[in-house]
């Protein structure tokens, strides 16, 4: 039973929410019964929790890598509910003064992120905006205060572009950020695919049809197009466990084939 005091104004706890479902996959507690019910349907189809954990670990590896290359400012788009290995936590192991802007359109995410960031320094902030409106994000006061587009920036699309339909033009969204990014900037992308399991993909999309955001699996070629104008870091666009694994178990991680991931530099 949902506790009404936990529900922010304007939130319908009876409609599955993609961010809260993801939180449940990762073992979080910021979710409602409808989210858990939908997530359990997805988990019955395959190793969803391992799949999501692999995605978070990729975020940590990729963020750490580009931070070591000298990038000290980051934009995390469609950030989702705070969990382990948040961008600012990883980046600040390399650069204690790293600047990070989180962006999400979900009011639940905004409430929790602001609570998490309360009392932190002024070099971390959250923007309430829709990733489908890149100009609004790029010109927002929070972005212009913290991000200097004359310097390299790390732009992160972790598990968000598959929530955009083709009509939303995820390739155009990425391109809008690319145009503002200085040479030497980095793009981090992870995207769900059903290339290896098309029949399971159909069932998963049916579950998300009842949620607040769609699920659009894409092919290797479609994900690779998101890196147009970028120089890919080795090993290019690949399955998540194959992107520079730092622990042996990740090489055999269940469900790795559900993610295409990559990191590219703007020349």
XYZ file of C-alpha atoms in Angstrom:
267
model
C 0.000 0.000 0.000
C 1.343 3.417 -0.969
C 1.929 5.945 1.779
C 0.353 9.230 0.524
C 2.998 11.257 2.360
C 5.682 9.750 0.103
C 3.976 10.903 -3.099
C 5.107 14.328 -4.370
C 2.397 16.638 -5.693
C 1.403 15.784 -9.244
C 2.708 12.202 -9.112
C 0.454 9.265 -9.951
C 1.824 6.271 -7.999
C -0.554 3.938 -9.843
C 1.206 4.345 -13.217
C 4.543 2.518 -13.553
C 7.402 4.970 -13.793
C 10.553 4.076 -15.743
C 12.929 5.763 -13.276
C 11.315 4.100 -10.255
C 11.313 0.723 -12.010
C 15.043 1.160 -12.640
C 15.473 2.037 -8.967
C 13.732 -1.230 -8.043
C 15.970 -3.243 -10.380
C 18.968 -1.795 -8.553
C 17.564 -2.671 -5.135
C 16.412 0.855 -4.232
C 13.409 1.808 -2.110
C 12.128 4.847 -3.995
C 9.344 3.021 -5.841
C 5.661 2.179 -5.516
C 3.600 -1.002 -5.903
C 2.804 -0.296 -9.578
C 6.505 0.132 -10.317
C 7.409 -3.101 -8.551
C 4.656 -5.044 -10.309
C 5.792 -3.848 -13.750
C 9.462 -4.407 -12.883
C 8.752 -7.951 -11.746
C 7.186 -8.670 -15.142
C 10.389 -7.485 -16.809
C 12.552 -9.441 -14.372
C 10.628 -12.590 -15.229
C 11.849 -12.189 -18.805
C 15.565 -12.150 -17.963
C 18.333 -10.977 -15.607
C 17.115 -7.371 -15.353
C 18.916 -6.575 -12.104
C 22.267 -7.724 -13.490
C 21.568 -5.794 -16.682
C 21.000 -2.559 -14.758
C 23.978 -3.093 -12.477
C 26.163 -3.559 -15.555
C 24.913 -0.243 -16.896
C 25.802 1.590 -13.656
C 29.252 0.019 -13.613
C 29.808 1.156 -17.198
C 28.899 4.692 -16.118
C 31.574 4.507 -13.440
C 34.262 3.186 -15.807
C 33.454 5.655 -18.581
C 33.187 8.700 -16.290
C 36.435 7.818 -14.538
C 38.184 7.342 -17.887
C 37.256 10.732 -19.348
C 37.948 12.442 -16.013
C 41.462 11.028 -16.099
C 41.768 12.523 -19.579
C 41.214 15.945 -18.008
C 37.467 16.560 -18.295
C 36.216 18.374 -15.191
C 32.632 19.297 -16.125
C 29.745 16.975 -16.897
C 26.097 17.017 -18.010
C 24.128 13.883 -17.074
C 20.902 13.719 -19.092
C 17.968 11.640 -17.896
C 19.855 11.008 -14.698
C 17.144 8.949 -12.971
C 16.863 8.439 -9.240
C 20.126 8.793 -7.308
C 21.856 5.458 -6.830
C 25.400 4.120 -6.627
C 28.197 5.558 -8.778
C 26.545 8.916 -9.459
C 28.543 11.034 -11.911
C 29.690 13.610 -9.359
C 30.831 10.894 -6.957
C 32.937 9.177 -9.612
C 34.283 12.354 -11.228
C 35.331 13.770 -7.874
C 37.568 10.815 -7.148
C 39.698 12.314 -9.938
C 38.821 16.027 -9.759
C 37.497 17.104 -6.329
C 36.229 20.348 -7.887
C 34.382 18.689 -10.808
C 31.209 20.502 -11.893
C 28.126 18.376 -12.648
C 24.654 19.260 -13.940
C 21.986 16.579 -13.670
C 18.943 16.812 -15.961
C 15.625 14.975 -15.724
C 11.982 15.704 -16.528
C 10.516 13.384 -13.881
C 9.211 15.246 -10.787
C 10.019 12.227 -8.585
C 13.643 12.323 -9.707
C 13.830 16.078 -9.117
C 12.479 15.784 -5.555
C 14.934 13.044 -4.597
C 17.905 14.615 -6.377
C 17.364 17.965 -4.677
C 17.147 16.216 -1.313
C 20.402 14.366 -2.063
C 22.170 17.534 -3.186
C 20.916 19.724 -0.338
C 23.863 21.209 1.495
C 26.406 20.256 -1.178
C 28.577 22.875 -2.854
C 27.453 25.086 -5.707
C 29.274 23.020 -8.335
C 26.479 20.412 -8.522
C 22.922 21.152 -9.561
C 19.777 19.598 -11.056
C 17.747 20.941 -14.001
C 14.082 20.045 -14.412
C 13.817 19.707 -18.194
C 12.960 17.297 -20.992
C 15.871 15.782 -22.926
C 13.744 16.097 -26.071
C 14.191 19.882 -25.791
C 17.992 20.284 -25.937
C 17.922 24.032 -26.623
C 15.976 24.622 -23.397
C 18.570 22.616 -21.455
C 21.614 24.164 -23.113
C 20.374 27.701 -22.468
C 19.126 27.111 -18.929
C 20.630 29.325 -16.200
C 21.968 26.295 -14.314
C 23.872 25.082 -17.377
C 25.256 28.497 -18.298
C 26.374 29.051 -14.685
C 28.296 25.795 -14.304
C 29.272 24.639 -17.794
C 31.836 26.474 -19.894
C 31.325 25.219 -23.433
C 34.676 26.709 -24.448
C 36.251 23.862 -22.466
C 35.809 20.069 -22.871
C 32.662 18.680 -21.273
C 31.466 15.138 -20.671
C 27.881 14.616 -21.884
C 26.191 11.488 -20.558
C 23.131 9.759 -22.043
C 22.931 6.708 -19.783
C 19.911 4.515 -20.492
C 17.729 7.420 -21.596
C 17.749 7.526 -25.405
C 15.782 4.270 -25.621
C 12.934 6.192 -23.914
C 12.711 8.400 -27.018
C 10.794 7.285 -30.079
C 12.165 7.739 -33.583
C 9.739 10.676 -33.924
C 11.522 12.304 -30.957
C 14.748 12.092 -33.024
C 17.302 10.926 -30.445
C 20.040 11.384 -33.085
C 19.098 15.045 -33.424
C 19.086 15.448 -29.640
C 22.654 14.151 -29.405
C 23.698 16.326 -32.360
C 22.373 19.454 -30.618
C 24.728 18.806 -27.700
C 27.582 17.909 -30.048
C 27.325 21.325 -31.701
C 27.868 23.084 -28.352
C 30.645 20.782 -27.132
C 34.232 22.020 -27.423
C 36.861 19.872 -29.183
C 38.144 17.257 -26.757
C 34.721 16.809 -25.183
C 33.364 13.301 -24.637
C 30.019 11.621 -25.258
C 28.951 8.621 -23.137
C 25.969 6.565 -24.332
C 24.295 3.368 -23.178
C 21.236 2.074 -25.028
C 19.094 -1.036 -24.743
C 18.873 -3.446 -27.679
C 17.000 -6.652 -28.372
C 19.230 -7.747 -31.251
C 19.992 -11.024 -29.467
C 16.470 -11.624 -28.103
C 13.827 -10.017 -30.355
C 10.962 -12.082 -28.959
C 11.762 -11.020 -25.381
C 12.051 -7.437 -26.589
C 8.453 -7.527 -27.793
C 7.245 -8.695 -24.370
C 9.337 -6.042 -22.577
C 7.957 -3.253 -24.752
C 4.419 -4.361 -23.950
C 5.129 -3.875 -20.243
C 6.546 -0.396 -20.842
C 3.509 0.494 -22.964
C 1.658 0.690 -19.627
C 4.362 2.894 -18.065
C 5.027 6.629 -18.361
C 7.768 6.224 -20.986
C 8.166 3.919 -23.978
C 10.940 1.399 -24.498
C 12.553 1.511 -27.948
C 15.206 -1.120 -28.580
C 17.687 -0.158 -31.295
C 20.249 -1.960 -33.424
C 24.026 -1.597 -33.377
C 23.891 0.598 -36.485
C 21.210 2.843 -34.986
C 23.174 3.329 -31.769
C 26.398 3.900 -33.718
C 24.683 6.754 -35.606
C 24.410 8.613 -32.301
C 28.196 8.988 -32.413
C 28.239 10.719 -35.808
C 30.862 13.464 -35.605
C 32.740 11.771 -32.753
C 35.954 9.729 -32.760
C 35.225 6.466 -30.977
C 37.357 5.169 -28.136
C 38.243 1.499 -28.432
C 36.459 -0.907 -28.505
C 33.817 1.292 -30.179
C 30.103 0.597 -29.773
C 29.936 -2.773 -28.072
C 28.119 -4.815 -25.456
C 28.396 -3.389 -21.980
C 30.606 -6.067 -20.417
C 33.094 -5.699 -23.270
C 33.723 -1.982 -22.735
C 37.048 -1.972 -20.862
C 35.959 -4.378 -18.092
C 37.778 -3.858 -14.814
C 36.696 -7.065 -13.087
C 36.780 -10.616 -14.486
C 33.146 -11.369 -13.622
C 31.907 -8.640 -15.931
C 33.224 -10.535 -18.941
C 30.597 -13.198 -18.285
C 27.879 -10.950 -16.902
C 24.384 -12.277 -17.567
C 22.468 -10.035 -19.937
C 25.425 -8.045 -21.283
C 24.033 -8.422 -24.790
C 21.059 -6.182 -23.897
C 23.193 -3.015 -23.875
C 25.141 -1.220 -26.567
C 27.523 1.289 -25.039
C 30.275 3.568 -26.256
C 32.388 6.639 -25.598
C 33.403 9.109 -28.261
C 35.527 12.279 -28.410
C 34.677 15.348 -30.402
C 37.723 15.961 -32.643
